[in-house]
């Protein structure tokens, strides 16, 4: 091992030193009730908004273990810690793969909230098999011309830019011909249409790209090396959720968009681990003494508890810097929990569960939850894909024969690239 | 088209007794197959998905010209109406076929409601029911049954609506109470209402235009089946037969359970066909997703469920046609099983379709809605299993 | 269509004519109480033991629809109908694929019961994947020398011969290099060892073949065409069970050997469709009023009933000569029924279910059933294979990529050909 | 080897309270890992499958020299015996680790029985228990618990065995009744017996050689765990503490549930490892069967079960170590869940192995036997879920 770098040295800054620095800065800059004029700007420029980012890029170069100290000090004075180095997956990815020029241009507007990102990954023909995406980017001098369709994009209507993965080489196997861009959305070639969801909401969008243009200066990473950049971006999404809850990155991605909003709706039951709400509902409908109901609620309570304990173990592993096999089971377990939860509440409501809307708001909630349960079992990697991941990556079982592995993508059998409207 | 005659008792009885009889039942006749083809062709032509969606969005799913055509050209409303009242005089087996076909495409017109009411009427006193059955068979009248109330119980114990003031000849009865979960209750001209007299529960015919009757739509999850709440405030009513024949009421409930089960089997069958079709067509990882065991086996399990659901509904219909004592066990069994099989298949269909099933424009959710709500309507699987347990001697 | 053949004409013999013929023959030959001297021989030689076999081969050339008439007349006088044309899968297969010489030599001893057959198909390395069998037969002049190991052979200790499938060409894909033999078992190269089963029984055997010899005159069908002969033999097994109960041929094959004997042991519950025995047991242990028990028994009763009704529908289809998709679901459904049945009875017994042997014969029965349930979910095609069959053959879903399909068997990755003893 | 000290309360408490405390629990210390490695190595060396099968077939699975070595060299019997009585003074977390390891290999020696008795003794009055604990820790005494009776109830309501005649100081008690399902009851020198006094149920120490005590082996399905029936006819007994402290009895039961759950988690873990190992090695259709989703997904689901079982057992052990009120819910939860997870995994293991699992010589059935019987011993999953329901407020 060689001598520690400056960053490492900084990482070893004692928690007390950091605490004192934050406190001092806050004492000077924070005005109770909102931070005062240009608070966000001062915060970003101070580096305390993203303490683990490099000093030269809006950070303080601290070790990740010290994040909590910073957060504690902010919380202590009543300020919300920005923790952009956790939550700003766009900036994080750009810092990891961008050129200095890109870091300079893109990171600060993101940090200040002037720019908003969205994720243009999934396509109608590329769901479980994301690497099969067919949106194409064709080079035209210093720009790229993009054509295709993205789907399940949350936050697209609020976003200024999107992380776009597009195919730039059709003559190599599917993972190897993709390129990653930071696409400006405010242009004629970008058409964003909300998806009318079964729940009645429209948290997700389709994004149609028709001769949309992105400058080569907005390309992240090398041409045809987009899969690697994507993995980094997905990793930052996992970071957002923390290792604790388990589950795959693509579920996580949805978390700050529409999907978790939906998934949350199946609360109050799943949110409050402990099942107290089922117990209350059972009492309210007079089924607390029914042995079948008691078995069912105890079973659901058990599923919730063991999943929570699994998460604690996963978090402990992550805290030691170890990849935890437990992190991969949370999403599958949650799928079972939410579907079971819907079943339990439906049985508690009985006939009333056929009602909806204002006629019976509780039934309406359960009905919405019944759909939202599919967000968990489908969105962000289906239960089937999750079982593959557990089987292959955790248990080490061999992969299936991959018919498209060594085949130029042009020759691979593909799904419909765009969604047909009936 | 003339509807085929129903199987007559013993027609298919082999020399070895009961099992052979059952075999006969499941061996649909050519007439049965013709009926199924005719109905399927009519449904596919008349109730395309686009049409179903249009009716979903309309103030009412009932369009009288179509309804009248169904009666005039196909005789569907009169299928189980005795021939002397203008019907086809067919039986539960034929009704199951028709309801299965309507169930496959979630046809939102009030055929099931009317059929259930017809079954109730056909079990009543001709003096009361003859004219009503004729009107139904001719397509002039839409009928329904009003059984459960706000607490959602579909057996006699759930009937609190009071029938008072009648004499022994059936005159002068007045109903007071609230019926809920009434299918197509806003469209019905005629309601068959379960009400409680001092002597027990019976079925009464009520004119929806009668004084003291008011109706309101319930907001419901199943977009292809409308439900209403009906308030009765001293509404004039006529008992279908003896005003408190609970045995007849139970027989009617069993017939209703089997009819509903047949409709559910149809929905399950179509949901599976959708899933399988998509699994063959949808490509991921360079091959159809149906080639992956995860998907293939979901579909295989659903196939077992769906065929079993059909068997349960058919056997129930056969048992009804034979007036077999087995009806008592098959009816709750069929309703519980078909409910869960349909729901499981509708879930599989959602899961196999992936994200697309989450869009309103894709029909997967319509089946899911029907399956989810239908499981609880007319009594939950759990309730029916408990009834089955009682009836097998527990 | 051309003129009817003699057999067809015979097939159209009216039921009444046949009934009269059988009655007349029985009047002359049957002695109440046992048939009298040389009954079996007279029966076989009369052709009434196998009415649908050709007249020249111990039969009467009748159409299969007339089998019942024959059986009814036998039953009427108190004689057991032999129905060898249904039950004698060995003779049936030999009649279908054998030379006249073979028919002459092999069929009569089988019909008379002088010869007994067993099935030498499965191997330690060829279970679900039967075509991957590795027992080899190498030609040596007019004989073949056989080496390998067969397993799960029921009835091997009572048998005189076995239907042997062995590999004769290793340089073609797996289905194409197999040959079918009628192997005499009474020779030094055949070593039959009972398998000590988890249930305590030994209905199954392993058969070790070490330079066992079989004459080329005992080969059924062409060299390397054994897979086709095997399909015929499997078809006759299905016939034994009738189309009614559904299920795959390989389960059926076991039916007259040990496996069904075992599976039957989970009766009295599954044998008596109707669930009456569960009801009685529930009452006996005082759980008839327990709502959880009631749900569980009603559920099991339902599974049994719908399976029985499915079988009736399948039988009706078969009666019309139509292949029924329902025939393929019986085995999978039965697997669920037997495992569920074990669960229900275990819950009824509670703590007593840990007992065994004479200490608690009911518990012992349930314990044995709990193992026997795996005979249904594994034996004769696992549940997993059954789901493949339903998915592919019934629903028409595409097959998986087959890595061994076009590869000479010699080069295919194979399982251990023999079982290792620890 | 000296056993590690148990986690002290709050040792891992972070600033945010309870969840952090739990995190700490699951973060086994280096001492814990060392304990696990030591025990695993010992078990693998001493209780190979061949050895387990030999002990299965022997008249007794207890071989005193091995038992004494376990005490002398590893201190396993004294693990949770307080240091002042010659033990390691460790706690439930360490006990869970040891039992999990013994459970993984179905070690048939009476360690669980002895451990449960030790837990009971350690909760008693030192005046009664000190000498007995010392004897256990030294490996001189094999102990067990006799809780249930012929009707197989493991709670206070299931205790009918009568304790009579004692005075308030604990002298002169006599037990009469029959205990059943007593693990390793024939080998035990010391029995901790649940008996009923006029005031309620309490635990009593009984010498197996005492007059009036007779024992018989029960024929059992689980070949690696022997059970006995013990008749007590006025047998002299000493209450561990107050003779009818039902709260203490319930606390002991909860500790026992968690200990058993840990053993079950170990069995499940090993059964899964067997299944996965075979799925990687067994070839059909030209590839390892674990490459087929049907097998892969069975294993994946089992993995979720197994890890969840471990989490439940560990959390229970932690809650015990913290003397947390959560013990009341976690204990029945863990026993119910680990029972079913083990059974499901043992089934998956049988299914993945196919025909070979049906041979006596293959170990899959031994895990199946342990899982199937263990689920019902010490109270069924259903019973425990109902208790859980009560304890979460239903």
PDB file of N, CA and C in Angstrom, chain C residues 254-328:
ATOM      1  N   UNK C 254     -45.511 -47.237 -13.845  1.00  0.00           N
ATOM      2  CA  UNK C 254     -45.263 -47.658 -12.476  1.00  0.00           C
ATOM      3  C   UNK C 254     -46.505 -48.242 -11.830  1.00  0.00           C
ATOM      4  N   UNK C 255     -47.617 -48.004 -12.496  1.00  0.00           N
ATOM      5  CA  UNK C 255     -48.876 -48.262 -11.813  1.00  0.00           C
ATOM      6  C   UNK C 255     -49.055 -49.724 -11.450  1.00  0.00           C
ATOM      7  N   UNK C 256     -48.632 -50.602 -12.302  1.00  0.00           N
ATOM      8  CA  UNK C 256     -48.824 -52.005 -11.942  1.00  0.00           C
ATOM      9  C   UNK C 256     -47.603 -52.552 -11.213  1.00  0.00           C
ATOM     10  N   UNK C 257     -46.691 -51.688 -10.908  1.00  0.00           N
ATOM     11  CA  UNK C 257     -45.541 -52.112 -10.133  1.00  0.00           C
ATOM     12  C   UNK C 257     -45.640 -51.501  -8.752  1.00  0.00           C
ATOM     13  N   UNK C 258     -44.504 -51.076  -8.261  1.00  0.00           N
ATOM     14  CA  UNK C 258     -44.487 -50.608  -6.885  1.00  0.00           C
ATOM     15  C   UNK C 258     -45.103 -49.246  -6.669  1.00  0.00           C
ATOM     16  N   UNK C 259     -44.965 -48.372  -7.650  1.00  0.00           N
ATOM     17  CA  UNK C 259     -45.269 -46.982  -7.297  1.00  0.00           C
ATOM     18  C   UNK C 259     -46.710 -46.761  -6.920  1.00  0.00           C
ATOM     19  N   UNK C 260     -47.597 -47.343  -7.703  1.00  0.00           N
ATOM     20  CA  UNK C 260     -48.974 -47.081  -7.349  1.00  0.00           C
ATOM     21  C   UNK C 260     -49.350 -47.775  -6.063  1.00  0.00           C
ATOM     22  N   UNK C 261     -48.710 -48.917  -5.839  1.00  0.00           N
ATOM     23  CA  UNK C 261     -48.915 -49.545  -4.550  1.00  0.00           C
ATOM     24  C   UNK C 261     -48.605 -48.551  -3.444  1.00  0.00           C
ATOM     25  N   UNK C 262     -47.491 -47.854  -3.636  1.00  0.00           N
ATOM     26  CA  UNK C 262     -47.129 -46.861  -2.638  1.00  0.00           C
ATOM     27  C   UNK C 262     -48.113 -45.726  -2.619  1.00  0.00           C
ATOM     28  N   UNK C 263     -48.419 -45.224  -3.806  1.00  0.00           N
ATOM     29  CA  UNK C 263     -49.305 -44.067  -3.871  1.00  0.00           C
ATOM     30  C   UNK C 263     -50.652 -44.410  -3.245  1.00  0.00           C
ATOM     31  N   UNK C 264     -51.062 -45.644  -3.444  1.00  0.00           N
ATOM     32  CA  UNK C 264     -52.342 -46.033  -2.870  1.00  0.00           C
ATOM     33  C   UNK C 264     -52.333 -45.948  -1.357  1.00  0.00           C
ATOM     34  N   UNK C 265     -51.162 -46.075  -0.800  1.00  0.00           N
ATOM     35  CA  UNK C 265     -51.111 -46.057   0.659  1.00  0.00           C
ATOM     36  C   UNK C 265     -51.550 -44.733   1.235  1.00  0.00           C
ATOM     37  N   UNK C 266     -51.493 -43.674   0.422  1.00  0.00           N
ATOM     38  CA  UNK C 266     -51.975 -42.430   0.996  1.00  0.00           C
ATOM     39  C   UNK C 266     -53.482 -42.426   1.057  1.00  0.00           C
ATOM     40  N   UNK C 267     -54.097 -43.409   0.463  1.00  0.00           N
ATOM     41  CA  UNK C 267     -55.460 -43.690   0.832  1.00  0.00           C
ATOM     42  C   UNK C 267     -55.428 -44.103   2.291  1.00  0.00           C
ATOM     43  N   UNK C 268     -56.523 -44.220   2.976  1.00  0.00           N
ATOM     44  CA  UNK C 268     -57.885 -44.195   2.459  1.00  0.00           C
ATOM     45  C   UNK C 268     -58.362 -42.817   1.995  1.00  0.00           C
ATOM     46  N   UNK C 269     -57.508 -41.803   2.097  1.00  0.00           N
ATOM     47  CA  UNK C 269     -58.072 -40.487   1.816  1.00  0.00           C
ATOM     48  C   UNK C 269     -58.256 -40.227   0.345  1.00  0.00           C
ATOM     49  N   UNK C 270     -57.158 -40.362  -0.422  1.00  0.00           N
ATOM     50  CA  UNK C 270     -57.305 -39.990  -1.821  1.00  0.00           C
ATOM     51  C   UNK C 270     -58.082 -41.024  -2.614  1.00  0.00           C
ATOM     52  N   UNK C 271     -58.142 -42.244  -2.107  1.00  0.00           N
ATOM     53  CA  UNK C 271     -58.817 -43.258  -2.892  1.00  0.00           C
ATOM     54  C   UNK C 271     -60.312 -43.013  -2.905  1.00  0.00           C
ATOM     55  N   UNK C 272     -60.793 -42.553  -1.787  1.00  0.00           N
ATOM     56  CA  UNK C 272     -62.227 -42.343  -1.692  1.00  0.00           C
ATOM     57  C   UNK C 272     -62.538 -40.897  -1.981  1.00  0.00           C
ATOM     58  N   UNK C 273     -62.679 -40.617  -3.249  1.00  0.00           N
ATOM     59  CA  UNK C 273     -62.972 -39.231  -3.593  1.00  0.00           C
ATOM     60  C   UNK C 273     -64.279 -38.850  -2.924  1.00  0.00           C
ATOM     61  N   UNK C 274     -64.273 -37.725  -2.334  1.00  0.00           N
ATOM     62  CA  UNK C 274     -65.423 -37.324  -1.545  1.00  0.00           C
ATOM     63  C   UNK C 274     -64.974 -36.866  -0.168  1.00  0.00           C
ATOM     64  N   UNK C 275     -63.795 -37.248   0.181  1.00  0.00           N
ATOM     65  CA  UNK C 275     -63.202 -36.694   1.388  1.00  0.00           C
ATOM     66  C   UNK C 275     -63.843 -37.162   2.677  1.00  0.00           C
ATOM     67  N   UNK C 276     -64.695 -38.174   2.586  1.00  0.00           N
ATOM     68  CA  UNK C 276     -65.389 -38.589   3.795  1.00  0.00           C
ATOM     69  C   UNK C 276     -64.412 -38.935   4.909  1.00  0.00           C
ATOM     70  N   UNK C 277     -63.266 -39.491   4.545  1.00  0.00           N
ATOM     71  CA  UNK C 277     -62.355 -39.904   5.591  1.00  0.00           C
ATOM     72  C   UNK C 277     -61.723 -38.731   6.340  1.00  0.00           C
ATOM     73  N   UNK C 278     -61.489 -37.660   5.633  1.00  0.00           N
ATOM     74  CA  UNK C 278     -61.007 -36.464   6.317  1.00  0.00           C
ATOM     75  C   UNK C 278     -62.057 -35.990   7.307  1.00  0.00           C
ATOM     76  N   UNK C 279     -63.288 -36.019   6.830  1.00  0.00           N
ATOM     77  CA  UNK C 279     -64.373 -35.556   7.693  1.00  0.00           C
ATOM     78  C   UNK C 279     -64.425 -36.395   8.957  1.00  0.00           C
ATOM     79  N   UNK C 280     -64.332 -37.712   8.776  1.00  0.00           N
ATOM     80  CA  UNK C 280     -64.385 -38.580   9.948  1.00  0.00           C
ATOM     81  C   UNK C 280     -63.216 -38.334  10.888  1.00  0.00           C
ATOM     82  N   UNK C 281     -62.038 -38.202  10.286  1.00  0.00           N
ATOM     83  CA  UNK C 281     -60.852 -37.969  11.117  1.00  0.00           C
ATOM     84  C   UNK C 281     -60.977 -36.642  11.874  1.00  0.00           C
ATOM     85  N   UNK C 282     -61.471 -35.631  11.185  1.00  0.00           N
ATOM     86  CA  UNK C 282     -61.640 -34.328  11.834  1.00  0.00           C
ATOM     87  C   UNK C 282     -62.590 -34.431  13.021  1.00  0.00           C
ATOM     88  N   UNK C 283     -63.644 -35.194  12.826  1.00  0.00           N
ATOM     89  CA  UNK C 283     -64.590 -35.351  13.944  1.00  0.00           C
ATOM     90  C   UNK C 283     -63.923 -36.092  15.097  1.00  0.00           C
ATOM     91  N   UNK C 284     -63.193 -37.132  14.735  1.00  0.00           N
ATOM     92  CA  UNK C 284     -62.560 -37.967  15.755  1.00  0.00           C
ATOM     93  C   UNK C 284     -61.586 -37.152  16.609  1.00  0.00           C
ATOM     94  N   UNK C 285     -60.852 -36.252  15.973  1.00  0.00           N
ATOM     95  CA  UNK C 285     -59.880 -35.478  16.744  1.00  0.00           C
ATOM     96  C   UNK C 285     -60.487 -34.176  17.260  1.00  0.00           C
ATOM     97  N   UNK C 286     -61.782 -34.010  17.084  1.00  0.00           N
ATOM     98  CA  UNK C 286     -62.461 -32.861  17.688  1.00  0.00           C
ATOM     99  C   UNK C 286     -62.223 -31.543  16.974  1.00  0.00           C
ATOM    100  N   UNK C 287     -61.912 -31.589  15.690  1.00  0.00           N
ATOM    101  CA  UNK C 287     -61.639 -30.345  14.989  1.00  0.00           C
ATOM    102  C   UNK C 287     -62.693 -30.015  13.924  1.00  0.00           C
ATOM    103  N   UNK C 288     -63.826 -30.710  13.985  1.00  0.00           N
ATOM    104  CA  UNK C 288     -64.837 -30.509  12.935  1.00  0.00           C
ATOM    105  C   UNK C 288     -65.380 -29.085  12.934  1.00  0.00           C
ATOM    106  N   UNK C 289     -65.345 -28.444  14.087  1.00  0.00           N
ATOM    107  CA  UNK C 289     -65.887 -27.084  14.153  1.00  0.00           C
ATOM    108  C   UNK C 289     -64.813 -26.015  13.987  1.00  0.00           C
ATOM    109  N   UNK C 290     -63.592 -26.438  13.858  1.00  0.00           N
ATOM    110  CA  UNK C 290     -62.523 -25.447  13.748  1.00  0.00           C
ATOM    111  C   UNK C 290     -62.536 -24.834  12.342  1.00  0.00           C
ATOM    112  N   UNK C 291     -62.732 -23.525  12.259  1.00  0.00           N
ATOM    113  CA  UNK C 291     -62.863 -22.905  10.940  1.00  0.00           C
ATOM    114  C   UNK C 291     -61.651 -23.123  10.039  1.00  0.00           C
ATOM    115  N   UNK C 292     -60.458 -23.167  10.608  1.00  0.00           N
ATOM    116  CA  UNK C 292     -59.272 -23.374   9.775  1.00  0.00           C
ATOM    117  C   UNK C 292     -59.302 -24.775   9.177  1.00  0.00           C
ATOM    118  N   UNK C 293     -59.640 -25.732  10.002  1.00  0.00           N
ATOM    119  CA  UNK C 293     -59.755 -27.116   9.533  1.00  0.00           C
ATOM    120  C   UNK C 293     -60.842 -27.235   8.470  1.00  0.00           C
ATOM    121  N   UNK C 294     -61.940 -26.571   8.698  1.00  0.00           N
ATOM    122  CA  UNK C 294     -63.052 -26.645   7.744  1.00  0.00           C
ATOM    123  C   UNK C 294     -62.643 -26.086   6.379  1.00  0.00           C
ATOM    124  N   UNK C 295     -61.940 -24.977   6.388  1.00  0.00           N
ATOM    125  CA  UNK C 295     -61.475 -24.406   5.123  1.00  0.00           C
ATOM    126  C   UNK C 295     -60.557 -25.377   4.398  1.00  0.00           C
ATOM    127  N   UNK C 296     -59.675 -25.958   5.187  1.00  0.00           N
ATOM    128  CA  UNK C 296     -58.641 -26.811   4.623  1.00  0.00           C
ATOM    129  C   UNK C 296     -59.243 -28.094   4.050  1.00  0.00           C
ATOM    130  N   UNK C 297     -60.194 -28.676   4.759  1.00  0.00           N
ATOM    131  CA  UNK C 297     -60.816 -29.903   4.264  1.00  0.00           C
ATOM    132  C   UNK C 297     -61.688 -29.597   3.055  1.00  0.00           C
ATOM    133  N   UNK C 298     -62.393 -28.478   3.099  1.00  0.00           N
ATOM    134  CA  UNK C 298     -63.227 -28.113   1.947  1.00  0.00           C
ATOM    135  C   UNK C 298     -62.358 -27.887   0.718  1.00  0.00           C
ATOM    136  N   UNK C 299     -61.201 -27.317   0.943  1.00  0.00           N
ATOM    137  CA  UNK C 299     -60.278 -27.054  -0.164  1.00  0.00           C
ATOM    138  C   UNK C 299     -59.769 -28.376  -0.763  1.00  0.00           C
ATOM    139  N   UNK C 300     -59.415 -29.285   0.100  1.00  0.00           N
ATOM    140  CA  UNK C 300     -58.925 -30.580  -0.369  1.00  0.00           C
ATOM    141  C   UNK C 300     -60.030 -31.351  -1.087  1.00  0.00           C
ATOM    142  N   UNK C 301     -61.205 -31.340  -0.488  1.00  0.00           N
ATOM    143  CA  UNK C 301     -62.359 -31.980  -1.126  1.00  0.00           C
ATOM    144  C   UNK C 301     -62.563 -31.395  -2.517  1.00  0.00           C
ATOM    145  N   UNK C 302     -62.420 -30.103  -2.623  1.00  0.00           N
ATOM    146  CA  UNK C 302     -62.599 -29.428  -3.912  1.00  0.00           C
ATOM    147  C   UNK C 302     -61.555 -29.892  -4.918  1.00  0.00           C
ATOM    148  N   UNK C 303     -60.306 -29.956  -4.490  1.00  0.00           N
ATOM    149  CA  UNK C 303     -59.250 -30.399  -5.409  1.00  0.00           C
ATOM    150  C   UNK C 303     -59.531 -31.811  -5.903  1.00  0.00           C
ATOM    151  N   UNK C 304     -59.971 -32.665  -4.994  1.00  0.00           N
ATOM    152  CA  UNK C 304     -60.268 -34.042  -5.398  1.00  0.00           C
ATOM    153  C   UNK C 304     -61.425 -34.083  -6.384  1.00  0.00           C
ATOM    154  N   UNK C 305     -62.451 -33.318  -6.075  1.00  0.00           N
ATOM    155  CA  UNK C 305     -63.637 -33.332  -6.928  1.00  0.00           C
ATOM    156  C   UNK C 305     -63.329 -32.799  -8.324  1.00  0.00           C
ATOM    157  N   UNK C 306     -62.690 -31.651  -8.392  1.00  0.00           N
ATOM    158  CA  UNK C 306     -62.474 -31.081  -9.732  1.00  0.00           C
ATOM    159  C   UNK C 306     -61.560 -31.994 -10.541  1.00  0.00           C
ATOM    160  N   UNK C 307     -60.651 -32.670  -9.853  1.00  0.00           N
ATOM    161  CA  UNK C 307     -59.797 -33.598 -10.596  1.00  0.00           C
ATOM    162  C   UNK C 307     -60.621 -34.772 -11.126  1.00  0.00           C
ATOM    163  N   UNK C 308     -61.526 -35.254 -10.319  1.00  0.00           N
ATOM    164  CA  UNK C 308     -62.382 -36.360 -10.767  1.00  0.00           C
ATOM    165  C   UNK C 308     -63.230 -35.902 -11.955  1.00  0.00           C
ATOM    166  N   UNK C 309     -63.734 -34.690 -11.893  1.00  0.00           N
ATOM    167  CA  UNK C 309     -64.569 -34.195 -12.991  1.00  0.00           C
ATOM    168  C   UNK C 309     -63.727 -33.963 -14.249  1.00  0.00           C
ATOM    169  N   UNK C 310     -62.522 -33.484 -14.042  1.00  0.00           N
ATOM    170  CA  UNK C 310     -61.617 -33.361 -15.196  1.00  0.00           C
ATOM    171  C   UNK C 310     -61.409 -34.730 -15.842  1.00  0.00           C
ATOM    172  N   UNK C 311     -61.248 -35.750 -15.012  1.00  0.00           N
ATOM    173  CA  UNK C 311     -61.026 -37.092 -15.545  1.00  0.00           C
ATOM    174  C   UNK C 311     -62.243 -37.571 -16.321  1.00  0.00           C
ATOM    175  N   UNK C 312     -63.413 -37.253 -15.823  1.00  0.00           N
ATOM    176  CA  UNK C 312     -64.624 -37.638 -16.549  1.00  0.00           C
ATOM    177  C   UNK C 312     -64.664 -36.950 -17.911  1.00  0.00           C
ATOM    178  N   UNK C 313     -64.289 -35.691 -17.929  1.00  0.00           N
ATOM    179  CA  UNK C 313     -64.272 -34.987 -19.218  1.00  0.00           C
ATOM    180  C   UNK C 313     -63.223 -35.597 -20.144  1.00  0.00           C
ATOM    181  N   UNK C 314     -62.059 -35.924 -19.576  1.00  0.00           N
ATOM    182  CA  UNK C 314     -61.006 -36.532 -20.401  1.00  0.00           C
ATOM    183  C   UNK C 314     -61.476 -37.874 -20.948  1.00  0.00           C
ATOM    184  N   UNK C 315     -62.176 -38.631 -20.119  1.00  0.00           N
ATOM    185  CA  UNK C 315     -62.638 -39.941 -20.549  1.00  0.00           C
ATOM    186  C   UNK C 315     -63.687 -39.791 -21.650  1.00  0.00           C
ATOM    187  N   UNK C 316     -64.527 -38.765 -21.509  1.00  0.00           N
ATOM    188  CA  UNK C 316     -65.527 -38.524 -22.551  1.00  0.00           C
ATOM    189  C   UNK C 316     -64.839 -38.176 -23.862  1.00  0.00           C
ATOM    190  N   UNK C 317     -63.803 -37.337 -23.780  1.00  0.00           N
ATOM    191  CA  UNK C 317     -63.034 -37.000 -24.986  1.00  0.00           C
ATOM    192  C   UNK C 317     -62.446 -38.265 -25.596  1.00  0.00           C
ATOM    193  N   UNK C 318     -61.840 -39.083 -24.739  1.00  0.00           N
ATOM    194  CA  UNK C 318     -61.204 -40.294 -25.233  1.00  0.00           C
ATOM    195  C   UNK C 318     -62.251 -41.216 -25.838  1.00  0.00           C
ATOM    196  N   UNK C 319     -63.425 -41.243 -25.240  1.00  0.00           N
ATOM    197  CA  UNK C 319     -64.496 -42.081 -25.760  1.00  0.00           C
ATOM    198  C   UNK C 319     -64.882 -41.682 -27.175  1.00  0.00           C
ATOM    199  N   UNK C 320     -64.708 -40.392 -27.477  1.00  0.00           N
ATOM    200  CA  UNK C 320     -64.982 -39.918 -28.836  1.00  0.00           C
ATOM    201  C   UNK C 320     -63.738 -40.041 -29.708  1.00  0.00           C
ATOM    202  N   UNK C 321     -62.701 -40.659 -29.156  1.00  0.00           N
ATOM    203  CA  UNK C 321     -61.478 -40.844 -29.946  1.00  0.00           C
ATOM    204  C   UNK C 321     -60.643 -39.587 -30.043  1.00  0.00           C
ATOM    205  N   UNK C 322     -60.982 -38.557 -29.263  1.00  0.00           N
ATOM    206  CA  UNK C 322     -60.231 -37.309 -29.338  1.00  0.00           C
ATOM    207  C   UNK C 322     -59.155 -37.292 -28.263  1.00  0.00           C
ATOM    208  N   UNK C 323     -58.004 -36.787 -28.618  1.00  0.00           N
ATOM    209  CA  UNK C 323     -56.977 -36.591 -27.601  1.00  0.00           C
ATOM    210  C   UNK C 323     -57.442 -35.450 -26.709  1.00  0.00           C
ATOM    211  N   UNK C 324     -57.441 -35.657 -25.419  1.00  0.00           N
ATOM    212  CA  UNK C 324     -57.949 -34.625 -24.526  1.00  0.00           C
ATOM    213  C   UNK C 324     -56.814 -33.876 -23.849  1.00  0.00           C
ATOM    214  N   UNK C 325     -56.855 -32.547 -23.928  1.00  0.00           N
ATOM    215  CA  UNK C 325     -55.848 -31.791 -23.180  1.00  0.00           C
ATOM    216  C   UNK C 325     -55.973 -32.050 -21.684  1.00  0.00           C
ATOM    217  N   UNK C 326     -57.153 -32.495 -21.289  1.00  0.00           N
ATOM    218  CA  UNK C 326     -57.358 -32.734 -19.859  1.00  0.00           C
ATOM    219  C   UNK C 326     -56.559 -33.924 -19.358  1.00  0.00           C
ATOM    220  N   UNK C 327     -56.236 -34.838 -20.279  1.00  0.00           N
ATOM    221  CA  UNK C 327     -55.502 -36.030 -19.853  1.00  0.00           C
ATOM    222  C   UNK C 327     -54.136 -35.653 -19.300  1.00  0.00           C
ATOM    223  N   UNK C 328     -53.627 -34.506 -19.721  1.00  0.00           N
ATOM    224  CA  UNK C 328     -52.267 -34.142 -19.327  1.00  0.00           C
ATOM    225  C   UNK C 328     -52.202 -33.461 -17.970  1.00  0.00           C
TER     226      UNK C 328
END
